[in-house]
Amino acid sequence: MSTRPRTPAAATPAPGKLPLPELAEMKRRGDRIVMITAYDAPAARIADEAGVELILVGDTAAMVMLGHTSTLPVTLDEMIFLTRAVTRAARRPLVVGDLPFGTYEVSDEQAVGSAIRMVKEGGADVVKLEGAGRMVSRVRAIADSNIGVMGHVGLTPQSATKLGGFKAQGRTATAAKRLLDDALALQEAGAFAVVLEAVPAAVASRVTQALEVPTIGIGAGAGTNGQVLVWHDMLGMYEGPTPRFVKRYADLSETIGDAVARYAAEVRAGTFPEDEHTYRITAEELAAFEAALES
Ligand code: KIV
């Protein structure tokens, strides 16, 4: 008789993977949670080695990877493709697959179907979606399907047009109360964490205190349980406008640009490749080759 557990694959973490409940423990202990976006295997490997807890394959991929001017055009297939690359390299961090616009709004069934694809085909450990209101029911449906789901309130870029642009949210007493109610509703529906984006620090702190699950802030001050930044923003690899909450830890565009310009100059000058970049053939083989050419 087999003693193999009957747990579904999606519920069995890979060896070495951070257990999802550890995030709630971190909040209880007061340890801050580090999340960063990544969209390919090399970035995921670097983030893993740096010891982050969460890697978000965000729909910001639409802008920073695919050259769109908003997050709306990226498709579920494209997100799954990128998520698969990340999950191949991320061993310890939990990989959060972002559900793109149009893949969960229609119905709970659509949301569960998209979340299952993200886990099954992309290899994501958990998923994230934006918004509250009707989206609370989507979060409940996904959580009830045994897939971990992260909420996202405040500035939700997929609804930026409706919000009147990329603007900070929760800046009036009424809006702040609505934000708190939305975050509580997402928690009650089963979200294991909630992203707070572009929210006044004082409001984000109060929401964080009110929630049992961790909050992950971006442009929400230091009072949240964790922080997230977009890979290309923090490394200076995105040339479009960046919000004031972005801190640049490096300027890789300049470093990479200099390297490419030096390479181009050396190719044009004939100084690359050098001997050390070249394969050799023995004198006998070369002589035989030349003799063969002559005959
Ligand atoms: O898509 C994304 O990268 C995000 C973060 C900005 C939180 O949602």
XYZ file of C-alpha atoms and ligand atoms in Angstrom:
303
model
C 0.000 0.000 0.000
C 1.471 3.373 -1.030
C 2.215 5.880 1.701
C 2.636 8.693 -0.810
C 0.669 11.782 0.348
C -2.424 12.521 -1.683
C -1.678 16.243 -1.762
C -2.097 17.895 -5.187
C 1.185 18.932 -6.846
C 0.337 22.637 -6.597
C 0.057 22.286 -2.832
C 3.436 20.539 -2.423
C 6.272 23.056 -2.269
C 9.547 22.141 -3.983
C 12.389 21.286 -1.586
C 14.026 24.461 -0.281
C 11.032 26.640 -1.157
C 9.993 29.232 1.403
C 6.770 27.937 2.967
C 3.911 30.360 2.333
C 2.875 30.526 6.044
C 6.378 31.845 6.812
C 5.264 35.252 5.436
C 2.607 35.566 8.158
C 5.206 34.435 10.711
C 7.535 37.169 9.468
C 4.804 39.734 10.050
C 4.243 38.389 13.569
C 7.990 38.576 14.303
C 8.290 42.058 12.763
C 10.714 40.837 10.065
C 10.409 42.767 6.815
C 9.548 40.896 3.609
C 11.502 41.598 0.418
C 9.781 41.274 -2.940
C 11.251 42.234 -6.306
C 9.997 41.721 -9.832
C 11.859 39.514 -12.315
C 10.958 38.385 -15.802
C 13.726 35.981 -16.819
C 15.945 33.238 -15.433
C 19.154 35.280 -14.864
C 17.261 37.903 -12.852
C 15.484 35.204 -10.851
C 18.816 33.531 -10.032
C 20.305 36.849 -8.852
C 17.224 37.631 -6.728
C 17.299 34.129 -5.235
C 20.998 34.427 -4.372
C 20.341 37.864 -2.808
C 17.878 36.155 -0.459
C 14.554 37.796 -1.353
C 11.392 36.110 -0.117
C 9.139 36.828 -3.101
C 9.706 37.259 -6.831
C 6.815 38.893 -8.662
C 6.540 38.215 -12.368
C 4.571 41.434 -12.682
C 2.472 42.598 -15.575
C 4.896 45.551 -15.595
C 6.632 43.165 -18.014
C 4.370 44.776 -20.622
C 6.269 48.049 -20.203
C 9.773 47.149 -19.027
C 10.225 43.996 -21.133
C 7.853 44.223 -24.078
C 7.939 47.950 -24.854
C 4.255 48.760 -24.353
C 3.217 52.082 -22.822
C 0.892 50.501 -20.246
C 0.437 47.129 -18.559
C -2.834 46.400 -20.382
C -1.667 44.647 -23.584
C 0.328 41.773 -22.058
C -1.440 38.429 -22.493
C -1.729 35.433 -20.200
C 0.345 33.366 -22.646
C 3.129 35.976 -22.538
C 3.004 36.125 -18.732
C 3.149 32.329 -18.528
C 6.174 32.283 -20.863
C 8.027 34.778 -18.636
C 6.920 33.074 -15.415
C 8.226 29.734 -16.661
C 11.682 31.272 -17.184
C 11.644 32.705 -13.656
C 10.452 29.527 -11.971
C 13.238 27.516 -13.616
C 15.819 29.603 -11.721
C 14.107 30.647 -8.457
C 14.650 27.955 -5.847
C 13.843 29.496 -2.443
C 11.696 32.573 -3.188
C 8.008 32.108 -3.798
C 7.193 33.101 -7.364
C 4.070 35.243 -7.718
C 2.497 35.108 -11.189
C 0.604 38.334 -11.936
C -2.728 37.810 -13.697
C -2.861 40.331 -16.542
C -5.778 42.595 -17.435
C -8.697 40.748 -18.998
C -7.892 37.334 -17.553
C -9.969 37.426 -14.337
C -12.528 40.251 -14.462
C -15.272 38.409 -16.374
C -16.172 35.734 -13.824
C -14.875 33.655 -10.928
C -14.535 30.736 -13.365
C -12.334 32.816 -15.681
C -10.179 33.870 -12.707
C -9.741 30.305 -11.438
C -8.955 29.077 -14.973
C -6.271 31.751 -15.424
C -4.787 31.081 -11.976
C -4.606 27.354 -12.704
C -2.798 28.014 -15.994
C -0.342 30.312 -14.218
C 0.457 27.576 -11.688
C 0.313 24.565 -14.009
C 1.982 26.002 -17.122
C 4.021 28.865 -15.623
C 5.086 27.002 -12.495
C 4.084 29.986 -10.310
C 3.757 29.219 -6.612
C 0.947 31.743 -6.135
C -0.839 34.441 -8.147
C -1.709 38.122 -7.767
C -4.556 40.212 -9.097
C -5.535 43.868 -8.815
C -8.531 45.522 -7.206
C -11.318 44.916 -4.719
C -15.112 45.228 -5.175
C -16.087 42.450 -7.603
C -12.489 41.215 -7.521
C -12.964 40.109 -3.894
C -15.103 37.271 -5.215
C -12.303 36.341 -7.689
C -9.812 36.211 -4.808
C -12.170 33.964 -2.822
C -12.703 31.649 -5.795
C -8.949 31.286 -6.419
C -8.163 30.778 -2.719
C -10.960 28.176 -2.522
C -9.231 26.370 -5.397
C -6.170 25.960 -3.144
C -4.063 28.529 -4.985
C -2.445 31.244 -2.880
C -3.542 34.693 -4.014
C -2.123 38.120 -3.291
C -4.323 41.227 -3.456
C -3.294 44.649 -4.755
C -5.037 47.936 -3.854
C -4.266 51.647 -3.967
C -2.918 52.565 -7.380
C -3.863 49.601 -9.529
C -2.194 50.272 -12.900
C -4.649 48.052 -14.827
C -7.387 50.582 -13.918
C -5.219 53.717 -14.221
C -7.570 55.270 -16.792
C -10.542 54.886 -14.452
C -8.466 56.269 -11.560
C -7.585 59.356 -13.653
C -3.961 58.378 -14.240
C -1.014 57.056 -12.262
C -1.952 58.951 -9.096
C -1.521 58.288 -5.389
C -4.675 56.849 -3.803
C -6.282 57.060 -0.354
C -5.483 60.742 0.169
C -8.836 61.762 1.640
C -10.435 60.349 4.780
C -13.168 58.730 2.657
C -10.714 57.232 0.177
C -8.442 56.002 2.979
C -11.387 54.307 4.730
C -12.430 52.676 1.427
C -8.871 51.432 0.931
C -8.856 49.912 4.423
C -12.239 48.254 3.813
C -10.990 46.876 0.474
C -7.849 45.432 2.063
C -9.887 43.854 4.872
C -12.318 42.369 2.327
C -9.410 40.833 0.366
C -7.998 39.359 3.565
C -11.397 37.967 4.525
C -11.699 36.417 1.038
C -8.447 34.503 1.568
C -5.633 36.713 0.225
C -2.360 35.729 1.915
C -0.925 39.261 1.480
C -1.940 42.603 0.006
C 0.158 45.007 -2.087
C -0.431 48.677 -1.239
C 0.699 50.892 -4.129
C 1.076 54.692 -4.053
C -0.695 55.259 -0.759
C 0.237 57.850 1.912
C 2.617 56.289 4.436
C 0.320 57.053 7.384
C -2.634 55.338 5.677
C -0.532 52.307 4.672
C 0.682 51.956 8.275
C -2.889 51.961 9.618
C -3.979 49.412 7.019
C -0.957 47.255 7.912
C -1.867 47.373 11.608
C -5.488 46.468 10.845
C -4.626 43.425 8.711
C -3.481 40.051 10.002
C -1.900 39.180 6.655
C 1.268 41.000 5.531
C 1.174 44.135 3.413
C 3.790 44.723 0.732
C 4.281 48.389 -0.078
C 5.397 50.199 -3.183
C 5.234 53.942 -2.709
C 3.501 53.331 0.612
C 6.201 54.289 3.118
C 8.211 52.212 5.556
C 5.310 51.079 7.734
C 4.233 48.132 5.583
C 5.413 44.577 6.301
C 7.456 44.397 3.120
C 8.512 46.323 0.033
C 8.495 45.632 -3.681
C 10.328 47.394 -6.503
C 10.358 46.780 -10.239
C 13.669 45.250 -11.414
C 14.251 47.669 -14.297
C 13.310 50.727 -12.210
C 15.641 49.977 -9.311
C 18.532 49.010 -11.596
C 18.168 52.007 -13.921
C 17.204 49.929 -16.938
C 13.912 51.651 -17.816
C 14.026 54.889 -19.758
C 10.335 55.798 -19.427
C 8.995 58.004 -16.623
C 9.426 56.431 -13.181
C 7.307 57.303 -10.135
C 8.824 59.253 -7.240
C 8.750 56.164 -5.030
C 11.414 54.426 -7.116
C 14.913 54.333 -5.677
C 17.670 53.606 -8.209
C 20.271 51.281 -6.731
C 22.309 51.103 -9.950
C 22.478 52.644 -13.419
C 22.771 49.553 -15.575
C 21.554 51.290 -18.744
C 24.683 53.424 -18.659
C 26.949 50.480 -17.792
C 25.448 48.304 -20.537
C 25.430 51.195 -23.028
C 29.139 51.838 -22.411
C 29.942 48.143 -22.877
C 28.018 47.919 -26.163
C 29.647 51.112 -27.462
C 33.153 49.763 -26.619
C 32.330 46.459 -28.345
C 31.113 48.285 -31.476
C 34.220 50.481 -31.527
C 36.552 47.468 -31.183
C 34.772 45.530 -33.952
C 35.083 48.544 -36.258
C 38.746 49.036 -35.347
C 39.516 45.325 -35.816
C 40.824 45.034 -32.231
C 38.183 42.451 -31.257
C 38.475 39.483 -31.322
C 42.010 39.040 -30.029
C 44.101 35.867 -29.931
C 42.596 34.746 -26.625
C 39.092 34.755 -28.160
C 40.155 32.606 -31.116
C 40.352 28.820 -31.744
C 43.539 27.294 -33.143
C 44.325 24.603 -35.703
C 47.655 22.730 -35.750
C 50.218 23.718 -38.414
C 49.944 20.225 -40.000
C 46.175 20.329 -40.271
C 46.296 23.860 -41.648
C 48.904 22.846 -44.249
C 46.746 19.829 -45.224
C 43.700 22.069 -45.500
C 45.560 24.538 -47.740
C 46.902 21.690 -49.892
C 43.348 20.386 -50.244
C 42.221 23.845 -51.370
C 44.979 23.965 -54.010
C 44.127 20.583 -55.440
O 3.250 44.346 -12.072
C 3.981 44.736 -11.156
O 5.210 44.803 -11.283
C 3.344 45.131 -9.906
C 4.183 45.811 -8.873
C 4.401 47.217 -9.239
C 3.587 45.654 -7.511
O 2.185 44.920 -9.745
